[in-house]
């Protein structure tokens, strides 16, 4: 097993290129199954969650060819059996997108219950509600989710809560259904729009993605396409906060500044300078960090996937900040680890009260999940002394070439094998 070793205290300076979005890629890759011709995907991030999806596609019979580092050609037309094996589906949350895509293509899907980050209870009732509205019959037995439909018929789907996963699964299942589907109370995240753009580029008829009502007219045939995945909003936000926390000066390239607005707004409140350009943002700091309150919400609110990172920055602010988690039940598991580094945070339910301490101290810590791991990296970069982070397989699920990118900005970070352990392949 491996760990990151960070010698903190160096300002991040220079330029960093953001990779393709994980949460768009993990929806778009399975969606290739819906295409009746091969597809080419560009800007695919090289992260372990993507490797798992590609392995699933390959094991199911797809032909996958890397054309360059981030471009792949996928021919999924040979897939005939709508079943995702147990051991693979359990390795990641987004494996449930195979339910929507296989159901959409074959009117039948059998996928093991998904795994993924432990952020509290992660029910899928809204996904199943959407499938049932379209005519699917859902059964969960022996850890497998089985959905079958005689024929998928377009329908009205009202989601009881805003769910990214259920919105995506409903779109995937409805895109070839007979007639019109209307998804109400839909999620509006950038990766929902990206999936709709991808499907429309294959000939789908989807309107309204990015608003809370999405209308999908089913089409019988989807052609091949070449499509470039959007830049990762959360990777960009993570580098924005890392640059700020080290009081550095970093140009973050290949971003869509509009997707970063809620993060930019909070950083400016904290006293960070954010300059926006067409497809990049520059972060710099010339004053003290100021306390603030943050509440996570569905897009366009402040993203839950940036909550641990901004909480880490607020440890360095003067005064008391309040961070409220509005999406997940269990997203403060990093707090114990930050306390080891000198943070003064108390948590009551979904609210964290952060008393600024001005400075963090390096310590041995463990990444409890992906974004918590990103927060510990930020803490390590700005702390005095050495921070060693274990359980980094969580982090490698979502950040491409993290060590290389941070070293390129001047960080002192390396990946080392933990003595007495073997190198474990990073799987989520
Ligand atoms: N929910 C239900 N029933 C459902 C679905 C969701 O009660 O059927 C609840 C959840 O328990 C949660 C809320 O609705 O309280 C929102 O969950 P959502 O379905 O939106 O989350 P998700 O689709 O499982 C995606 C991202 C997460 C991100 C959330 C929220 C992917 C693969 N995952 O999860 O990303 O936190 O949306 O934005 O897109 C990450 O990248 O680190 C990550 C965890």
PDB file of N, CA and C in Angstrom, residues 88-153:
ATOM      1  N   UNK A  88     -17.145  -6.214  -9.892  1.00  0.00           N
ATOM      2  CA  UNK A  88     -16.789  -4.922 -10.479  1.00  0.00           C
ATOM      3  C   UNK A  88     -17.745  -3.821 -10.035  1.00  0.00           C
ATOM      4  N   UNK A  89     -19.039  -4.110 -10.086  1.00  0.00           N
ATOM      5  CA  UNK A  89     -20.027  -3.081  -9.732  1.00  0.00           C
ATOM      6  C   UNK A  89     -19.806  -2.612  -8.304  1.00  0.00           C
ATOM      7  N   UNK A  90     -19.363  -3.533  -7.445  1.00  0.00           N
ATOM      8  CA  UNK A  90     -19.230  -3.173  -6.034  1.00  0.00           C
ATOM      9  C   UNK A  90     -18.067  -2.233  -5.778  1.00  0.00           C
ATOM     10  N   UNK A  91     -17.186  -2.077  -6.767  1.00  0.00           N
ATOM     11  CA  UNK A  91     -16.007  -1.249  -6.547  1.00  0.00           C
ATOM     12  C   UNK A  91     -16.303   0.241  -6.651  1.00  0.00           C
ATOM     13  N   UNK A  92     -17.438   0.613  -7.186  1.00  0.00           N
ATOM     14  CA  UNK A  92     -17.710   2.047  -7.313  1.00  0.00           C
ATOM     15  C   UNK A  92     -19.198   2.356  -7.376  1.00  0.00           C
ATOM     16  N   UNK A  93     -19.521   3.558  -6.934  1.00  0.00           N
ATOM     17  CA  UNK A  93     -20.894   4.014  -6.863  1.00  0.00           C
ATOM     18  C   UNK A  93     -21.536   4.115  -8.259  1.00  0.00           C
ATOM     19  N   UNK A  94     -20.782   4.714  -9.182  1.00  0.00           N
ATOM     20  CA  UNK A  94     -21.378   5.064 -10.473  1.00  0.00           C
ATOM     21  C   UNK A  94     -21.675   3.844 -11.330  1.00  0.00           C
ATOM     22  N   UNK A  95     -21.347   2.634 -10.844  1.00  0.00           N
ATOM     23  CA  UNK A  95     -21.693   1.449 -11.632  1.00  0.00           C
ATOM     24  C   UNK A  95     -23.206   1.367 -11.820  1.00  0.00           C
ATOM     25  N   UNK A  96     -23.959   2.118 -10.990  1.00  0.00           N
ATOM     26  CA  UNK A  96     -25.415   2.050 -11.179  1.00  0.00           C
ATOM     27  C   UNK A  96     -25.871   2.725 -12.476  1.00  0.00           C
ATOM     28  N   UNK A  97     -24.973   3.476 -13.143  1.00  0.00           N
ATOM     29  CA  UNK A  97     -25.376   4.036 -14.437  1.00  0.00           C
ATOM     30  C   UNK A  97     -25.522   2.951 -15.507  1.00  0.00           C
ATOM     31  N   UNK A  98     -24.948   1.770 -15.245  1.00  0.00           N
ATOM     32  CA  UNK A  98     -25.167   0.661 -16.181  1.00  0.00           C
ATOM     33  C   UNK A  98     -26.624   0.206 -16.134  1.00  0.00           C
ATOM     34  N   UNK A  99     -27.312   0.463 -15.014  1.00  0.00           N
ATOM     35  CA  UNK A  99     -28.737   0.099 -14.950  1.00  0.00           C
ATOM     36  C   UNK A  99     -29.523   0.877 -15.999  1.00  0.00           C
ATOM     37  N   UNK A 100     -29.355   2.206 -16.000  1.00  0.00           N
ATOM     38  CA  UNK A 100     -30.107   3.047 -16.939  1.00  0.00           C
ATOM     39  C   UNK A 100     -29.730   2.756 -18.377  1.00  0.00           C
ATOM     40  N   UNK A 101     -28.422   2.623 -18.612  1.00  0.00           N
ATOM     41  CA  UNK A 101     -27.977   2.480 -19.993  1.00  0.00           C
ATOM     42  C   UNK A 101     -28.348   1.102 -20.553  1.00  0.00           C
ATOM     43  N   UNK A 102     -28.219   0.042 -19.749  1.00  0.00           N
ATOM     44  CA  UNK A 102     -28.583  -1.296 -20.235  1.00  0.00           C
ATOM     45  C   UNK A 102     -30.095  -1.415 -20.393  1.00  0.00           C
ATOM     46  N   UNK A 103     -30.817  -0.822 -19.448  1.00  0.00           N
ATOM     47  CA  UNK A 103     -32.277  -0.838 -19.562  1.00  0.00           C
ATOM     48  C   UNK A 103     -32.699  -0.100 -20.831  1.00  0.00           C
ATOM     49  N   UNK A 104     -32.091   1.059 -21.072  1.00  0.00           N
ATOM     50  CA  UNK A 104     -32.407   1.853 -22.264  1.00  0.00           C
ATOM     51  C   UNK A 104     -32.117   1.088 -23.549  1.00  0.00           C
ATOM     52  N   UNK A 105     -31.059   0.288 -23.536  1.00  0.00           N
ATOM     53  CA  UNK A 105     -30.673  -0.415 -24.767  1.00  0.00           C
ATOM     54  C   UNK A 105     -31.417  -1.749 -24.926  1.00  0.00           C
ATOM     55  N   UNK A 106     -31.491  -2.542 -23.827  1.00  0.00           N
ATOM     56  CA  UNK A 106     -31.990  -3.922 -23.949  1.00  0.00           C
ATOM     57  C   UNK A 106     -33.335  -4.149 -23.259  1.00  0.00           C
ATOM     58  N   UNK A 107     -33.890  -3.108 -22.620  1.00  0.00           N
ATOM     59  CA  UNK A 107     -35.100  -3.240 -21.787  1.00  0.00           C
ATOM     60  C   UNK A 107     -34.875  -4.221 -20.639  1.00  0.00           C
ATOM     61  N   UNK A 108     -33.618  -4.474 -20.303  1.00  0.00           N
ATOM     62  CA  UNK A 108     -33.320  -5.364 -19.172  1.00  0.00           C
ATOM     63  C   UNK A 108     -31.938  -4.977 -18.633  1.00  0.00           C
ATOM     64  N   UNK A 109     -31.789  -4.972 -17.316  1.00  0.00           N
ATOM     65  CA  UNK A 109     -30.480  -4.696 -16.722  1.00  0.00           C
ATOM     66  C   UNK A 109     -30.348  -5.473 -15.432  1.00  0.00           C
ATOM     67  N   UNK A 110     -29.153  -6.008 -15.227  1.00  0.00           N
ATOM     68  CA  UNK A 110     -28.881  -6.724 -13.977  1.00  0.00           C
ATOM     69  C   UNK A 110     -27.504  -6.262 -13.502  1.00  0.00           C
ATOM     70  N   UNK A 111     -27.496  -5.518 -12.399  1.00  0.00           N
ATOM     71  CA  UNK A 111     -26.255  -4.895 -11.916  1.00  0.00           C
ATOM     72  C   UNK A 111     -26.192  -5.086 -10.403  1.00  0.00           C
ATOM     73  N   UNK A 112     -24.993  -5.428  -9.904  1.00  0.00           N
ATOM     74  CA  UNK A 112     -24.856  -5.602  -8.449  1.00  0.00           C
ATOM     75  C   UNK A 112     -25.054  -4.268  -7.741  1.00  0.00           C
ATOM     76  N   UNK A 113     -25.491  -4.327  -6.498  1.00  0.00           N
ATOM     77  CA  UNK A 113     -25.652  -3.102  -5.702  1.00  0.00           C
ATOM     78  C   UNK A 113     -24.321  -2.365  -5.700  1.00  0.00           C
ATOM     79  N   UNK A 114     -24.346  -1.032  -5.889  1.00  0.00           N
ATOM     80  CA  UNK A 114     -23.084  -0.297  -6.042  1.00  0.00           C
ATOM     81  C   UNK A 114     -22.339  -0.093  -4.719  1.00  0.00           C
ATOM     82  N   UNK A 115     -21.029   0.167  -4.853  1.00  0.00           N
ATOM     83  CA  UNK A 115     -20.207   0.520  -3.684  1.00  0.00           C
ATOM     84  C   UNK A 115     -19.949   2.022  -3.682  1.00  0.00           C
ATOM     85  N   UNK A 116     -18.698   2.449  -3.408  1.00  0.00           N
ATOM     86  CA  UNK A 116     -18.346   3.876  -3.458  1.00  0.00           C
ATOM     87  C   UNK A 116     -18.072   4.463  -2.100  1.00  0.00           C
ATOM     88  N   UNK A 117     -17.859   5.780  -2.062  1.00  0.00           N
ATOM     89  CA  UNK A 117     -17.494   6.474  -0.818  1.00  0.00           C
ATOM     90  C   UNK A 117     -18.587   6.314   0.231  1.00  0.00           C
ATOM     91  N   UNK A 118     -18.182   6.158   1.476  1.00  0.00           N
ATOM     92  CA  UNK A 118     -19.138   6.082   2.558  1.00  0.00           C
ATOM     93  C   UNK A 118     -19.470   7.490   3.046  1.00  0.00           C
ATOM     94  N   UNK A 119     -20.585   8.015   2.551  1.00  0.00           N
ATOM     95  CA  UNK A 119     -20.980   9.378   2.924  1.00  0.00           C
ATOM     96  C   UNK A 119     -22.284   9.349   3.716  1.00  0.00           C
ATOM     97  N   UNK A 120     -22.622   8.165   4.271  1.00  0.00           N
ATOM     98  CA  UNK A 120     -23.903   7.991   4.954  1.00  0.00           C
ATOM     99  C   UNK A 120     -24.785   7.123   4.086  1.00  0.00           C
ATOM    100  N   UNK A 121     -26.057   7.107   4.439  1.00  0.00           N
ATOM    101  CA  UNK A 121     -27.022   6.300   3.713  1.00  0.00           C
ATOM    102  C   UNK A 121     -27.066   6.756   2.253  1.00  0.00           C
ATOM    103  N   UNK A 122     -26.950   5.820   1.294  1.00  0.00           N
ATOM    104  CA  UNK A 122     -27.024   6.238  -0.124  1.00  0.00           C
ATOM    105  C   UNK A 122     -28.084   5.406  -0.838  1.00  0.00           C
ATOM    106  N   UNK A 123     -29.375   5.702  -0.567  1.00  0.00           N
ATOM    107  CA  UNK A 123     -30.451   4.919  -1.178  1.00  0.00           C
ATOM    108  C   UNK A 123     -30.547   5.166  -2.681  1.00  0.00           C
ATOM    109  N   UNK A 124     -31.211   4.246  -3.404  1.00  0.00           N
ATOM    110  CA  UNK A 124     -31.408   4.440  -4.855  1.00  0.00           C
ATOM    111  C   UNK A 124     -32.894   4.367  -5.212  1.00  0.00           C
ATOM    112  N   UNK A 125     -33.743   4.668  -4.205  1.00  0.00           N
ATOM    113  CA  UNK A 125     -35.188   4.572  -4.451  1.00  0.00           C
ATOM    114  C   UNK A 125     -35.643   5.461  -5.621  1.00  0.00           C
ATOM    115  N   UNK A 126     -35.025   6.627  -5.791  1.00  0.00           N
ATOM    116  CA  UNK A 126     -35.468   7.533  -6.862  1.00  0.00           C
ATOM    117  C   UNK A 126     -35.078   7.006  -8.241  1.00  0.00           C
ATOM    118  N   UNK A 127     -33.949   6.276  -8.300  1.00  0.00           N
ATOM    119  CA  UNK A 127     -33.555   5.646  -9.569  1.00  0.00           C
ATOM    120  C   UNK A 127     -34.624   4.613  -9.950  1.00  0.00           C
ATOM    121  N   UNK A 128     -34.994   3.804  -8.952  1.00  0.00           N
ATOM    122  CA  UNK A 128     -35.952   2.731  -9.225  1.00  0.00           C
ATOM    123  C   UNK A 128     -37.332   3.311  -9.565  1.00  0.00           C
ATOM    124  N   UNK A 129     -37.667   4.416  -8.875  1.00  0.00           N
ATOM    125  CA  UNK A 129     -38.953   5.080  -9.165  1.00  0.00           C
ATOM    126  C   UNK A 129     -38.981   5.524 -10.638  1.00  0.00           C
ATOM    127  N   UNK A 130     -37.861   6.068 -11.109  1.00  0.00           N
ATOM    128  CA  UNK A 130     -37.799   6.533 -12.507  1.00  0.00           C
ATOM    129  C   UNK A 130     -37.953   5.343 -13.464  1.00  0.00           C
ATOM    130  N   UNK A 131     -37.241   4.241 -13.176  1.00  0.00           N
ATOM    131  CA  UNK A 131     -37.343   3.073 -14.063  1.00  0.00           C
ATOM    132  C   UNK A 131     -38.783   2.540 -14.096  1.00  0.00           C
ATOM    133  N   UNK A 132     -39.410   2.532 -12.914  1.00  0.00           N
ATOM    134  CA  UNK A 132     -40.789   2.006 -12.852  1.00  0.00           C
ATOM    135  C   UNK A 132     -41.759   2.903 -13.618  1.00  0.00           C
ATOM    136  N   UNK A 133     -41.528   4.224 -13.540  1.00  0.00           N
ATOM    137  CA  UNK A 133     -42.392   5.155 -14.285  1.00  0.00           C
ATOM    138  C   UNK A 133     -42.305   4.874 -15.783  1.00  0.00           C
ATOM    139  N   UNK A 134     -41.158   4.399 -16.230  1.00  0.00           N
ATOM    140  CA  UNK A 134     -40.971   4.127 -17.669  1.00  0.00           C
ATOM    141  C   UNK A 134     -41.434   2.715 -18.050  1.00  0.00           C
ATOM    142  N   UNK A 135     -41.933   1.980 -17.069  1.00  0.00           N
ATOM    143  CA  UNK A 135     -42.470   0.644 -17.364  1.00  0.00           C
ATOM    144  C   UNK A 135     -41.591  -0.494 -16.888  1.00  0.00           C
ATOM    145  N   UNK A 136     -40.506  -0.174 -16.165  1.00  0.00           N
ATOM    146  CA  UNK A 136     -39.606  -1.226 -15.667  1.00  0.00           C
ATOM    147  C   UNK A 136     -40.156  -1.877 -14.398  1.00  0.00           C
ATOM    148  N   UNK A 137     -39.821  -3.172 -14.225  1.00  0.00           N
ATOM    149  CA  UNK A 137     -40.150  -3.862 -12.953  1.00  0.00           C
ATOM    150  C   UNK A 137     -38.820  -4.085 -12.250  1.00  0.00           C
ATOM    151  N   UNK A 138     -38.711  -3.611 -10.995  1.00  0.00           N
ATOM    152  CA  UNK A 138     -37.413  -3.673 -10.298  1.00  0.00           C
ATOM    153  C   UNK A 138     -37.466  -4.723  -9.201  1.00  0.00           C
ATOM    154  N   UNK A 139     -36.382  -5.472  -9.098  1.00  0.00           N
ATOM    155  CA  UNK A 139     -36.260  -6.512  -8.083  1.00  0.00           C
ATOM    156  C   UNK A 139     -34.859  -6.475  -7.501  1.00  0.00           C
ATOM    157  N   UNK A 140     -34.732  -6.529  -6.173  1.00  0.00           N
ATOM    158  CA  UNK A 140     -33.386  -6.622  -5.604  1.00  0.00           C
ATOM    159  C   UNK A 140     -33.282  -7.951  -4.879  1.00  0.00           C
ATOM    160  N   UNK A 141     -32.372  -8.799  -5.340  1.00  0.00           N
ATOM    161  CA  UNK A 141     -32.226 -10.139  -4.756  1.00  0.00           C
ATOM    162  C   UNK A 141     -30.763 -10.527  -4.756  1.00  0.00           C
ATOM    163  N   UNK A 142     -30.310 -11.092  -3.640  1.00  0.00           N
ATOM    164  CA  UNK A 142     -28.924 -11.559  -3.522  1.00  0.00           C
ATOM    165  C   UNK A 142     -27.925 -10.489  -3.961  1.00  0.00           C
ATOM    166  N   UNK A 143     -28.180  -9.247  -3.581  1.00  0.00           N
ATOM    167  CA  UNK A 143     -27.230  -8.167  -3.879  1.00  0.00           C
ATOM    168  C   UNK A 143     -27.244  -7.707  -5.327  1.00  0.00           C
ATOM    169  N   UNK A 144     -28.177  -8.227  -6.132  1.00  0.00           N
ATOM    170  CA  UNK A 144     -28.249  -7.788  -7.533  1.00  0.00           C
ATOM    171  C   UNK A 144     -29.539  -6.981  -7.739  1.00  0.00           C
ATOM    172  N   UNK A 145     -29.428  -5.913  -8.521  1.00  0.00           N
ATOM    173  CA  UNK A 145     -30.621  -5.146  -8.894  1.00  0.00           C
ATOM    174  C   UNK A 145     -31.011  -5.598 -10.301  1.00  0.00           C
ATOM    175  N   UNK A 146     -32.259  -6.020 -10.434  1.00  0.00           N
ATOM    176  CA  UNK A 146     -32.724  -6.527 -11.719  1.00  0.00           C
ATOM    177  C   UNK A 146     -33.890  -5.639 -12.184  1.00  0.00           C
ATOM    178  N   UNK A 147     -33.778  -5.075 -13.355  1.00  0.00           N
ATOM    179  CA  UNK A 147     -34.877  -4.258 -13.887  1.00  0.00           C
ATOM    180  C   UNK A 147     -35.235  -4.782 -15.275  1.00  0.00           C
ATOM    181  N   UNK A 148     -36.524  -5.041 -15.479  1.00  0.00           N
ATOM    182  CA  UNK A 148     -36.963  -5.554 -16.786  1.00  0.00           C
ATOM    183  C   UNK A 148     -38.191  -4.774 -17.232  1.00  0.00           C
ATOM    184  N   UNK A 149     -38.286  -4.526 -18.528  1.00  0.00           N
ATOM    185  CA  UNK A 149     -39.484  -3.876 -19.075  1.00  0.00           C
ATOM    186  C   UNK A 149     -39.877  -4.605 -20.343  1.00  0.00           C
ATOM    187  N   UNK A 150     -41.170  -4.705 -20.576  1.00  0.00           N
ATOM    188  CA  UNK A 150     -41.609  -5.268 -21.876  1.00  0.00           C
ATOM    189  C   UNK A 150     -41.187  -4.282 -22.948  1.00  0.00           C
ATOM    190  N   UNK A 151     -41.557  -3.030 -22.695  1.00  0.00           N
ATOM    191  CA  UNK A 151     -41.148  -1.959 -23.596  1.00  0.00           C
ATOM    192  C   UNK A 151     -41.094  -0.685 -22.757  1.00  0.00           C
ATOM    193  N   UNK A 152     -40.055   0.140 -22.953  1.00  0.00           N
ATOM    194  CA  UNK A 152     -39.977   1.380 -22.167  1.00  0.00           C
ATOM    195  C   UNK A 152     -40.856   2.431 -22.829  1.00  0.00           C
ATOM    196  N   UNK A 153     -41.743   3.019 -22.014  1.00  0.00           N
ATOM    197  CA  UNK A 153     -42.676   4.011 -22.548  1.00  0.00           C
ATOM    198  C   UNK A 153     -42.412   5.337 -21.841  1.00  0.00           C
TER     199      UNK A 153
END
